[in-house]
Coordinates of C-alpha atoms and ligand atoms in Angstrom, one line a residue:
X1 CA -0.1 0.2 0.3
X2 CA 1.3 3.2 -1.0
X3 CA 1.0 6.7 1.3
X4 CA -0.8 8.2 -0.7
X5 CA -4.4 6.3 -1.5
X6 CA -7.3 7.7 0.0
X7 CA -8.2 6.2 3.7
X8 CA -10.0 3.0 3.4
X9 CA -11.2 1.2 6.1
X10 CA -9.8 -2.8 6.4
X11 CA -11.7 -5.6 7.1
X12 CA -11.1 -9.2 6.9
X13 CA -11.9 -10.0 3.9
X14 CA -10.0 -7.1 2.1
X15 CA -6.5 -7.0 4.5
X16 CA -4.4 -9.7 2.2
X17 CA -5.3 -8.0 -0.4
X18 CA -5.1 -4.6 0.7
X19 CA -1.4 -5.6 2.5
X20 CA -0.5 -8.3 0.1
X21 CA 2.5 -6.0 -0.8
X22 CA 3.5 -4.5 2.6
X23 CA 7.0 -5.5 2.7
X24 CA 7.2 -4.8 6.0
X25 CA 4.3 -7.4 6.7
X26 CA 5.7 -9.7 3.9
X27 CA 9.3 -9.9 6.1
X28 CA 7.7 -11.2 9.5
X29 CA 4.9 -13.1 8.2
X30 CA 6.0 -14.8 4.2
X31 CA 4.2 -12.9 1.6
X32 CA 2.2 -16.4 1.0
X33 CA -1.0 -13.8 0.9
X34 CA -3.0 -17.7 0.5
X35 CA -1.6 -18.8 4.1
X36 CA -2.3 -15.4 5.8
X37 CA -4.9 -15.9 8.2
X38 CA -6.7 -12.8 9.4
X39 CA -8.9 -12.4 12.1
X40 CA -10.1 -9.1 13.9
X41 CA -10.6 -9.1 17.9
X42 CA -10.7 -5.5 18.6
X43 CA -12.6 -4.8 21.2
X44 CA -11.6 -1.7 22.4
X45 CA -13.5 1.7 21.7
X46 CA -12.1 3.2 19.4
X47 CA -10.5 1.2 16.8
X48 CA -9.8 -1.9 14.3
X49 CA -7.0 -4.7 15.3
X50 CA -6.4 -7.4 13.5
X51 CA -4.4 -10.4 14.3
X52 CA -2.3 -11.4 10.0
X53 CA -0.8 -15.1 10.5
X54 CA 1.0 -16.2 7.5
X55 CA 3.5 -19.1 6.9
X56 CA 6.8 -17.0 9.2
X57 CA 4.9 -15.7 12.2
X58 CA 1.9 -12.3 12.7
X59 CA 1.1 -9.8 13.3
X60 CA -0.9 -7.1 14.2
X61 CA -2.8 -4.3 12.6
X62 CA -4.3 -1.7 14.2
X63 CA -6.3 0.8 11.6
X64 CA -7.6 4.1 13.6
X65 CA -11.9 4.5 12.1
X66 CA -12.5 7.9 11.6
X67 CA -15.0 7.9 14.2
X68 CA -15.9 6.4 17.9
X69 CA -16.0 2.9 17.9
X70 CA -18.4 2.0 20.9
X71 CA -21.3 4.9 19.5
X72 CA -20.6 4.8 15.4
X73 CA -20.2 7.3 13.6
X74 CA -22.8 9.9 15.3
X75 CA -19.1 10.4 16.5
X76 CA -16.4 11.4 14.7
X77 CA -12.7 11.1 16.0
X78 CA -10.1 12.2 13.4
X79 CA -7.4 9.5 12.0
X80 CA -4.4 11.7 13.3
X81 CA -4.8 9.5 17.1
X82 CA -2.6 6.8 15.1
X83 CA -0.4 9.2 14.1
X84 CA 0.2 10.1 18.2
X85 CA 0.0 6.5 19.1
X86 CA 2.9 5.6 16.7
X87 CA 5.1 8.7 17.6
X88 CA 4.1 7.7 21.6
X89 CA 5.7 4.4 21.0
X90 CA 8.7 5.5 19.8
X91 CA 9.3 7.5 22.9
X92 CA 8.0 4.8 24.9
X93 CA 10.8 2.8 22.8
X94 CA 13.4 4.9 23.6
X95 CA 12.0 5.7 27.2
X96 CA 12.1 2.3 28.6
X97 CA 13.3 -0.2 26.1
X98 CA 11.2 -3.8 25.5
X99 CA 7.8 -1.9 26.9
X100 CA 5.7 -1.7 24.2
X101 CA 5.4 -4.0 20.7
X102 CA 8.0 -3.2 17.9
X103 CA 7.0 -1.0 15.7
X104 CA 7.1 -3.0 11.7
X105 CA 5.6 -0.3 10.0
X106 CA 3.8 3.3 9.9
X107 CA 1.2 4.7 7.0
X108 CA -0.4 7.6 8.1
X109 CA -3.5 7.8 5.0
X110 CA -4.2 4.5 6.1
X111 CA -3.7 5.5 9.4
X112 CA -2.6 1.9 10.6
X113 CA -0.1 1.0 12.6
X114 CA 1.9 -2.9 11.9
X115 CA 3.4 -4.3 15.2
X116 CA 4.8 -6.9 16.8
X117 CA 2.4 -9.4 18.1
X118 CA 2.6 -10.1 21.5
X119 CA 1.2 -13.8 22.0
X120 CA 0.7 -15.8 24.3
X121 CA -0.1 -12.4 26.2
X122 CA -3.5 -11.6 27.2
X123 CA -4.8 -8.7 28.5
X124 CA -4.1 -7.0 32.3
X125 CA -8.0 -6.7 33.3
X126 CA -8.6 -10.3 31.8
X127 CA -6.0 -11.6 33.9
X128 CA -7.0 -10.1 37.0
X129 CA -11.3 -10.5 36.7
X130 CA -9.8 -14.3 36.1
X131 CA -8.0 -14.2 40.0
X132 CA -4.7 -14.7 38.3
X133 CA -1.6 -13.6 40.2
X134 CA 1.7 -11.7 38.4
X135 CA 4.6 -11.4 40.4
X136 CA 6.4 -8.9 37.5
X137 CA 3.3 -6.5 36.8
X138 CA 4.6 -3.6 39.8
X139 CA 8.4 -4.0 39.1
X140 CA 7.3 -3.5 35.0
X141 CA 4.7 -1.2 35.4
X142 CA 6.3 0.6 38.3
X143 CA 9.5 1.5 36.0
X144 CA 8.0 2.2 32.1
X145 CA 6.5 5.2 34.1
X146 CA 8.5 6.4 35.8
X147 CA 11.1 6.6 33.0
X148 CA 8.9 7.1 30.5
X149 CA 7.7 10.0 32.8
X150 CA 10.8 11.5 33.9
X151 CA 12.8 11.4 30.6
X152 CA 9.7 13.0 28.5
X153 CA 9.5 16.3 31.1
X154 CA 11.6 19.2 31.3
X155 CA 14.2 17.2 34.0
X156 CA 15.9 15.7 31.4
X157 CA 15.3 16.6 27.3
X158 CA 17.2 19.2 26.3
X159 CA 14.0 22.1 26.3
X160 CA 13.9 22.4 22.4
X161 CA 13.5 18.9 22.7
X162 CA 10.6 18.5 24.7
X163 CA 8.7 22.2 22.9
X164 CA 9.1 20.5 19.6
X165 CA 7.4 17.2 21.1
X166 CA 4.9 19.9 22.9
X167 CA 4.3 21.3 20.3
X168 CA 3.3 18.0 17.7
X169 CA 1.3 15.9 20.6
X170 CA -0.9 20.0 21.5
X171 CA -2.2 18.4 18.2
X172 CA -4.1 15.9 19.6
X173 CA -6.5 17.3 20.8
X174 CA -9.8 15.8 20.1
X175 CA -8.7 12.6 22.2
X176 CA -7.9 15.3 25.5
X177 CA -10.8 16.6 24.1
X178 CA -12.6 12.4 24.9
X179 CA -10.8 11.9 28.8
X180 CA -11.3 16.2 29.8
X181 CA -15.3 15.9 29.0
X182 CA -15.1 11.2 30.0
X183 CA -13.4 11.7 33.1
X184 CA -13.7 15.4 34.4
X185 CA -17.2 16.0 34.2
X186 CA -19.2 13.8 32.7
X187 CA -19.9 11.2 35.8
X188 CA -20.8 14.8 37.5
X189 CA -24.2 15.7 35.9
X190 CA -26.8 13.6 33.8
X191 CA -24.3 13.8 30.2
X192 CA -26.5 12.4 27.4
X193 CA -24.1 9.3 27.2
X194 CA -23.6 8.3 30.5
X195 CA -25.1 5.0 31.9
X196 CA -25.3 3.2 36.2
X197 CA -27.0 -0.2 37.5
X198 CA -30.3 0.9 38.2
X199 CA -32.1 1.3 39.6
X200 CA -29.2 0.5 42.8
X201 CA -27.4 3.3 42.5
X202 CA -29.8 6.1 41.6
X203 CA -29.3 7.1 45.5
X204 CA -25.2 7.7 45.3
X205 CA -25.4 8.1 41.4
X206 CA -27.4 11.4 43.2
X207 CA -25.9 11.9 46.6
X208 CA -22.3 12.7 44.1
X209 CA -23.7 14.4 41.5
X210 CA -24.9 16.9 44.3
X211 CA -21.6 16.7 46.2
X212 CA -20.1 20.2 46.2
X213 CA -16.2 19.2 47.1
X214 CA -16.7 16.4 45.0
X215 CA -17.0 18.6 42.0
X216 CA -14.8 21.2 42.6
X217 CA -11.9 18.7 43.3
X218 CA -13.1 17.0 39.8
X219 CA -12.7 20.1 38.1
X220 CA -9.4 20.9 40.0
X221 CA -7.8 18.3 38.9
X222 CA -8.9 18.1 35.1
X223 CA -7.4 21.9 35.2
X224 CA -4.3 20.1 36.0
X225 CA -4.6 17.4 33.3
X226 CA -5.0 20.5 31.1
X227 CA -2.4 23.7 32.0
X228 CA 0.0 21.2 33.8
X229 CA 2.3 20.2 30.2
X230 CA 5.1 18.0 32.1
X231 CA 5.6 15.0 30.4
X232 CA 4.6 13.0 27.6
X233 CA 2.2 10.4 29.5
X234 CA 0.5 7.5 28.2
X235 CA -2.7 8.8 28.6
X236 CA -4.9 5.6 29.0
X237 CA -2.9 3.3 31.4
X238 CA -5.3 1.2 32.3
X239 CA -5.5 -1.9 32.6
X240 CA -7.1 -3.3 29.4
X241 CA -3.9 -1.0 27.8
X242 CA -1.4 -3.6 29.5
X243 CA -0.7 -7.1 28.5
X244 CA 1.6 -9.7 30.8
X245 CA 2.3 -13.3 30.1
X246 CA 3.2 -14.8 32.7
X247 CA 6.8 -12.8 33.0
X248 CA 6.2 -10.4 30.7
X249 CA 4.8 -7.4 30.5
X250 CA 3.9 -4.7 27.5
X251 CA 2.3 -1.3 27.2
X252 CA -0.3 -0.7 24.6
X253 CA -2.6 1.5 22.9
X254 CA -0.9 5.3 23.9
X255 CA -3.2 7.5 21.3
X256 CA -4.5 9.9 24.1
X257 CA -0.1 10.6 24.0
X258 CA 0.1 14.2 24.9
X259 CA 1.7 16.3 27.8
X260 CA 0.1 16.4 31.1
X261 CA 0.9 16.1 34.5
X262 CA 2.5 13.3 35.9
X263 CA 0.6 11.9 38.2
X264 CA -2.0 11.6 35.3
X265 CA -0.7 7.9 33.9
X266 CA -0.1 7.0 37.9
X267 CA -2.9 7.8 38.9
X268 CA -5.1 6.3 36.3
X269 CA -3.6 2.7 36.8
X270 CA -3.8 2.7 40.1
X271 CA -7.2 3.4 40.2
X272 CA -7.1 0.2 37.7
X273 CA -6.5 -1.7 40.3
X274 CA -8.3 -0.9 42.8
X275 CA -11.3 -1.3 41.2
X276 CA -9.7 -5.0 40.0
X277 CA -10.0 -5.5 44.6
X278 CA -13.4 -3.8 44.4
X279 CA -14.0 -5.8 41.9
X280 CA -13.1 -9.2 42.9
X281 CA -16.3 -10.3 45.0
X282 CA -18.3 -10.3 42.2
X283 CA -15.6 -13.1 40.4
X284 CA -16.1 -15.1 43.6
X285 CA -18.1 -18.3 41.8
X286 CA -15.2 -20.6 41.9
X287 CA -14.0 -19.9 45.9
X288 CA -13.9 -16.8 47.6
X289 CA -11.0 -14.3 46.7
X290 CA -9.1 -13.1 49.5
X291 CA -5.8 -13.6 48.9
X292 CA -6.3 -12.1 45.4
X293 CA -7.3 -8.9 46.7
X294 CA -4.5 -8.9 49.0
X295 CA -2.0 -9.5 46.3
X296 CA -4.0 -6.3 44.4
X297 CA -3.2 -4.6 47.2
X298 CA 0.6 -5.6 47.5
X299 CA 0.6 -4.5 43.8
X300 CA -1.1 -1.0 43.8
X301 CA 2.6 -0.7 47.3
X302 CA 5.0 -2.4 45.0
X303 CA 4.0 -0.6 41.6
X304 CA 4.1 3.5 43.6
X305 CA 7.3 2.4 45.5
X306 CA 8.4 1.0 41.9
X307 CA 7.5 4.3 40.4
X308 CA 8.8 6.2 43.4
X309 CA 12.9 4.3 43.8
X310 CA 13.2 4.2 39.5
X311 CA 12.1 8.5 39.8
X312 CA 14.7 9.2 42.3
X313 CA 16.9 7.1 40.6
X314 CA 16.2 9.4 37.4
X315 CA 16.6 12.5 39.5
X316 CA 19.5 11.5 41.3
X317 CA 21.3 10.4 37.4
X318 CA 19.7 11.5 34.4
X319 CA 18.4 15.4 35.2
X320 CA 20.2 16.4 32.9
X321 CA 16.7 18.8 31.4
X322 CA 16.6 22.9 32.3
X323 CA 14.6 22.3 35.9
X324 CA 16.3 21.9 39.0
X325 CA 19.4 21.7 37.1
X326 CA 22.9 21.0 39.0
X327 CA 23.9 23.5 38.8
X328 CA 22.1 25.3 41.3
X329 CA 22.6 22.2 43.8
X330 CA 25.2 19.2 43.7
X331 CA 27.3 21.6 41.8
X332 CA 27.8 24.0 44.7
X333 CA 27.8 21.0 47.2
X334 CA 23.9 21.8 48.1
X335 CA 23.0 17.7 47.4
X336 CA 20.0 18.1 49.9
X337 CA 18.4 21.0 48.3
X338 CA 18.6 18.8 44.8
X339 CA 16.9 16.0 47.5
X340 CA 14.3 18.3 49.1
X341 CA 12.8 19.5 46.0
X342 CA 12.8 15.9 44.6
X343 CA 11.1 15.2 47.7
X344 CA 8.4 18.0 46.3
X345 CA 7.9 16.9 43.4
X346 CA 6.9 13.3 44.4
X347 CA 4.7 14.6 46.9
X348 CA 2.7 16.8 43.9
X349 CA 2.9 13.2 42.2
X350 CA 1.2 11.5 45.4
X351 CA -1.7 14.2 46.1
X352 CA -2.6 14.8 42.6
X353 CA -2.2 11.2 41.8
X354 CA -4.5 9.7 44.6
X355 CA -6.8 12.7 43.0
X356 CA -7.4 11.1 39.5
X357 CA -7.2 7.7 40.7
X358 CA -10.4 8.8 42.6
X359 CA -11.9 10.7 39.3
X360 CA -11.1 7.6 37.4
X361 CA -12.8 4.9 39.4
X362 CA -16.5 7.4 39.9
X363 CA -16.0 7.3 35.5
X364 CA -15.2 3.6 34.8
X365 CA -18.7 3.3 37.1
X366 CA -20.8 6.3 36.1
X367 CA -19.7 7.6 32.9
X368 CA -19.8 6.1 28.7
X369 CA -16.2 3.7 29.5
X370 CA -16.8 1.2 32.0
X371 CA -14.5 -1.5 32.4
X372 CA -15.4 -5.2 32.2
X373 CA -14.0 -5.6 36.2
X374 CA -17.5 -4.9 36.8
X375 CA -19.9 -5.5 33.4
X376 CA -18.7 -8.8 33.6
X377 CA -20.5 -9.4 37.3
X378 CA -24.0 -10.3 36.0
X379 CA -25.7 -10.2 39.2
X380 CA -27.1 -6.3 39.2
X381 CA -27.3 -6.2 43.0
X382 CA -23.5 -7.6 43.4
X383 CA -22.4 -5.4 41.0
X384 CA -24.3 -3.0 42.7
X385 CA -22.6 -4.1 45.7
X386 CA -18.8 -3.1 44.9
X387 CA -19.6 -0.5 42.3
X388 CA -20.6 1.8 45.5
X389 CA -18.2 0.8 47.2
X390 CA -15.7 1.6 44.8
X391 CA -17.0 5.2 44.4
X392 CA -17.1 5.5 48.2
X393 CA -13.7 4.9 47.9
X394 CA -13.2 7.0 44.7
X395 CA -15.4 9.8 46.4
X396 CA -12.5 9.2 49.8
X397 CA -9.2 9.4 47.9
X398 CA -10.1 12.7 45.2
X399 CA -11.9 14.9 48.6
X400 CA -9.7 14.0 50.6
X401 CA -6.1 13.6 49.2
X402 CA -4.4 16.4 50.9
X403 CA -5.0 14.5 54.1
X404 CA -3.8 10.9 53.2
X405 CA -0.1 9.9 53.4
X406 CA 0.8 6.9 52.8
X407 CA -0.6 3.9 50.3
X408 CA -1.0 1.2 53.2
X409 CA -3.8 4.4 54.6
X410 CA -5.0 4.6 51.0
X411 CA -5.3 0.1 51.3
X412 CA -6.6 0.1 54.5
X413 CA -9.1 2.3 53.9
X414 CA -10.5 0.2 50.6
X415 CA -10.0 -2.9 52.9
X416 CA -12.6 -1.4 55.4
X417 CA -15.0 -0.4 52.5
X418 CA -14.7 -3.3 51.2
X419 CA -15.6 -5.7 54.5
X420 CA -18.9 -3.0 54.9
X421 CA -17.0 -1.2 57.6
X422 CA -16.5 2.7 56.7
X423 CA -17.9 5.3 55.3
Ligands
SR1_1 C1 -14.9 7.5 23.7 S1 -13.2 6.6 24.0 C2 -14.1 5.8 26.1 C3 -12.4 5.5 26.9 O1 -11.8 5.0 25.3 C4 -10.9 4.3 26.1 O2 -10.1 3.8 26.3 C5 -10.4 5.8 26.8 O3 -10.4 5.4 27.9 C6 -11.7 7.2 26.1 O4 -12.1 7.1 27.8
MG2 MG1 -7.2 2.7 23.9

């Protein structure tokens, strides 16, 4: 395919004819298209995703559609998100090598990326719903976040390069707009596309929407999200954007990438572990999930700890950008000054991270885009019980984030709410 043809969505039936001459694809899976097997496996909210198997291997072909797949063509969405995804993947690979799928080919006009087929990886969210404990996720995701978020910022990059990237990703307007509305505003009023488990949640939903402190906090967080262009974010780092095996972890789908606050990726990710925690009660048909619950809380502790430790390490060894220059601190014999500034920064990330986590929990239960952790609980009363606990937890950490000082404190609260002893 040349890059000049007008956009046309691929299908299982047309893919081999359309991409049969693509050198990158052929070199990875074999050029005999009569032996290609194509499956469409996309179950996300936005795009088409195909797995193409040939005589010599397999690859993934991901193509953006000119609308939101979840809603249909009544909600147009530009193809350029594929461009941002491609550029985010190349930066993530450079900053955290081995953490994302390898890119084989990018075609801007067809909005498609051909990339490594990760096998036998499955989506992390699915693994957590099934009650599987992955030993390395906290380490792998904690490192990924620290490395990409530190190395994409003015703490590390040459200011000219960072400003060029800031300008490049600033055009990802429509995907930012989705987050700005779906995460920070829609859950807190009766927005058109919202839905929730009804009638079970009706009263708590009304309570949350009437909660002035919560609404103000959500808008303060939206303000930080929109105004604090600190680093290149993944932008949609939830457990559905991570693929795992027992030992390997890869981050996928950074089409929401843009320059925003460090705390956003961290908060969204931890929120998804806390939602997995609160949903376990709904997945206990084959036995109690007590050890899974304990595992999930341990994962939040370890992820935060790995993130903090690696971020601190990079602060001490790779602080080459224009912020908190070594010339002001270490080079003046003031190592403690640099440590003080680091503490300050990590404290800010901690506080904002809790807020972002709180609103992420809310939007997955009250907004348009729900998650399978709760959605796959068929018994609606049981689902609503799990969701109610998560909503209370989310409200508490968002509104009280400045008074919460440790992740153990957060997890003690989560455990008490889960046991219905608190709030
Ligand atoms: C209309 S898109 C809904 C959600 O799907 C994506 O994965 C993002 O999380 C977005 O908010
Ligand atoms: Mg996605």
